[in-house]
mmCIF file of C-alpha atoms in Angstrom:
data_model
loop_
_atom_site.group_PDB
_atom_site.id
_atom_site.type_symbol
_atom_site.label_atom_id
_atom_site.label_comp_id
_atom_site.label_asym_id
_atom_site.label_seq_id
_atom_site.Cartn_x
_atom_site.Cartn_y
_atom_site.Cartn_z
ATOM 1 C CA UNK Q 1 87.450 241.785 97.984
ATOM 2 C CA UNK Q 2 85.744 239.038 96.248
ATOM 3 C CA UNK Q 3 87.632 238.510 92.857
ATOM 4 C CA UNK Q 4 84.749 236.574 91.584
ATOM 5 C CA UNK Q 5 82.318 239.426 92.110
ATOM 6 C CA UNK Q 6 84.407 241.594 90.397
ATOM 7 C CA UNK Q 7 84.651 239.120 87.126
ATOM 8 C CA UNK Q 8 81.015 238.664 87.159
ATOM 9 C CA UNK Q 9 80.227 242.623 87.411
ATOM 10 C CA UNK Q 10 83.143 243.229 84.355
ATOM 11 C CA UNK Q 11 81.313 240.619 82.163
ATOM 12 C CA UNK Q 12 78.142 242.440 82.838
ATOM 13 C CA UNK Q 13 75.918 240.582 85.455
ATOM 14 C CA UNK Q 14 73.031 241.056 88.126
ATOM 15 C CA UNK Q 15 72.124 239.343 90.641
ATOM 16 C CA UNK Q 16 68.615 239.315 91.235
ATOM 17 C CA UNK Q 17 67.754 238.021 95.006
ATOM 18 C CA UNK Q 18 63.586 237.659 94.948
ATOM 19 C CA UNK Q 19 61.607 237.638 98.512
ATOM 20 C CA UNK Q 20 58.108 236.968 99.306
ATOM 21 C CA UNK Q 21 55.254 234.786 97.657
ATOM 22 C CA UNK Q 22 56.893 235.774 93.944
ATOM 23 C CA UNK Q 23 59.793 233.557 95.153
ATOM 24 C CA UNK Q 24 57.471 230.366 95.048
ATOM 25 C CA UNK Q 25 57.174 231.081 91.039
ATOM 26 C CA UNK Q 26 60.385 232.732 90.066
ATOM 27 C CA UNK Q 27 62.825 231.240 92.383
ATOM 28 C CA UNK Q 28 65.259 232.589 94.887
ATOM 29 C CA UNK Q 29 67.826 233.948 92.651
ATOM 30 C CA UNK Q 30 68.395 235.124 89.029
ATOM 31 C CA UNK Q 31 71.422 236.088 87.105
ATOM 32 C CA UNK Q 32 71.004 238.384 84.811
ATOM 33 C CA UNK Q 33 73.790 238.922 81.798
ATOM 34 C CA UNK Q 34 73.845 242.332 79.897
ATOM 35 C CA UNK Q 35 76.449 243.593 77.394
ATOM 36 C CA UNK Q 36 76.011 246.957 76.475
ATOM 37 C CA UNK Q 37 74.211 248.123 79.645
ATOM 38 C CA UNK Q 38 70.443 247.293 81.333
ATOM 39 C CA UNK Q 39 68.072 249.462 82.618
ATOM 40 C CA UNK Q 40 66.028 248.215 85.852
ATOM 41 C CA UNK Q 41 62.935 248.211 83.773
ATOM 42 C CA UNK Q 42 64.498 245.736 81.542
ATOM 43 C CA UNK Q 43 65.073 243.762 84.364
ATOM 44 C CA UNK Q 44 61.610 244.087 85.436
ATOM 45 C CA UNK Q 45 60.743 242.979 81.964
ATOM 46 C CA UNK Q 46 62.944 240.083 82.149
ATOM 47 C CA UNK Q 47 61.470 238.476 85.276
ATOM 48 C CA UNK Q 48 57.631 239.284 83.829
ATOM 49 C CA UNK Q 49 58.657 237.127 80.765
ATOM 50 C CA UNK Q 50 59.868 234.295 82.987
ATOM 51 C CA UNK Q 51 56.877 234.765 85.308
ATOM 52 C CA UNK Q 52 54.353 234.347 82.033
ATOM 53 C CA UNK Q 53 56.089 231.462 80.937
ATOM 54 C CA UNK Q 54 56.539 229.744 84.832
ATOM 55 C CA UNK Q 55 52.546 230.781 85.335
ATOM 56 C CA UNK Q 56 51.096 230.866 81.906
ATOM 57 C CA UNK Q 57 49.455 234.055 82.377
ATOM 58 C CA UNK Q 58 49.146 237.384 80.620
ATOM 59 C CA UNK Q 59 51.500 240.339 80.876
ATOM 60 C CA UNK Q 60 49.030 242.164 82.588
ATOM 61 C CA UNK Q 61 48.809 240.139 85.965
ATOM 62 C CA UNK Q 62 52.426 240.969 86.404
ATOM 63 C CA UNK Q 63 52.129 244.343 85.998
ATOM 64 C CA UNK Q 64 49.612 244.318 88.891
ATOM 65 C CA UNK Q 65 52.076 242.449 90.884
ATOM 66 C CA UNK Q 66 54.805 245.035 89.817
ATOM 67 C CA UNK Q 67 53.066 248.077 91.411
ATOM 68 C CA UNK Q 68 53.338 245.832 94.710
ATOM 69 C CA UNK Q 69 57.204 245.318 94.485
ATOM 70 C CA UNK Q 70 59.683 246.990 96.603
ATOM 71 C CA UNK Q 71 63.187 247.115 94.853
ATOM 72 C CA UNK Q 72 66.511 247.581 96.891
ATOM 73 C CA UNK Q 73 69.823 248.475 94.801
ATOM 74 C CA UNK Q 74 72.800 247.809 96.914
ATOM 75 C CA UNK Q 75 70.558 248.201 100.135
ATOM 76 C CA UNK Q 76 69.087 251.311 99.207
ATOM 77 C CA UNK Q 77 65.058 251.377 97.902
ATOM 78 C CA UNK Q 78 64.817 252.547 94.436
ATOM 79 C CA UNK Q 79 62.167 254.820 93.472
ATOM 80 C CA UNK Q 80 60.175 253.626 90.739
ATOM 81 C CA UNK Q 81 59.862 257.049 88.930
ATOM 82 C CA UNK Q 82 63.703 257.175 88.615
ATOM 83 C CA UNK Q 83 65.569 256.084 85.501
ATOM 84 C CA UNK Q 84 68.604 254.127 86.392
ATOM 85 C CA UNK Q 85 70.527 252.797 83.956
ATOM 86 C CA UNK Q 86 73.288 250.000 84.705
ATOM 87 C CA UNK Q 87 76.192 249.501 82.770
ATOM 88 C CA UNK Q 88 80.082 248.432 83.143
ATOM 89 C CA UNK Q 89 81.156 251.768 85.424
ATOM 90 C CA UNK Q 90 77.677 251.275 87.619
ATOM 91 C CA UNK Q 91 78.838 249.188 90.834
ATOM 92 C CA UNK Q 92 75.812 247.137 91.541
ATOM 93 C CA UNK Q 93 76.031 243.872 93.647
ATOM 94 C CA UNK Q 94 72.976 243.495 94.530
ATOM 95 C CA UNK Q 95 69.344 243.795 93.523
ATOM 96 C CA UNK Q 96 66.556 242.672 95.823
ATOM 97 C CA UNK Q 97 63.136 242.483 95.012
ATOM 98 C CA UNK Q 98 60.161 242.208 97.983
ATOM 99 C CA UNK Q 99 56.606 241.703 97.385
ATOM 100 C CA UNK Q 100 54.048 241.513 99.976
ATOM 101 C CA UNK Q 101 51.888 238.741 100.379
#
């Protein structure tokens, strides 16, 4: 067991790794802190804000891009129609976001 990883999870931190062209804008990895629980939609909204800050584009542009995203949680592809709440009891080591070019 990696003690550092366990500590991060207890503190409420999700590591988001980004692949594809989006990586050039947002970077390779983003660490997101949360306290009372967070949903995947919350994470995508945070990515959207970061995307808009870095590009100066409006929210709609990211929404178009979001439809192209493939999201893996702990190695399993996430169905975007599924609501997923992440809280202290949810064991998530990594969220991997991929977008095509």
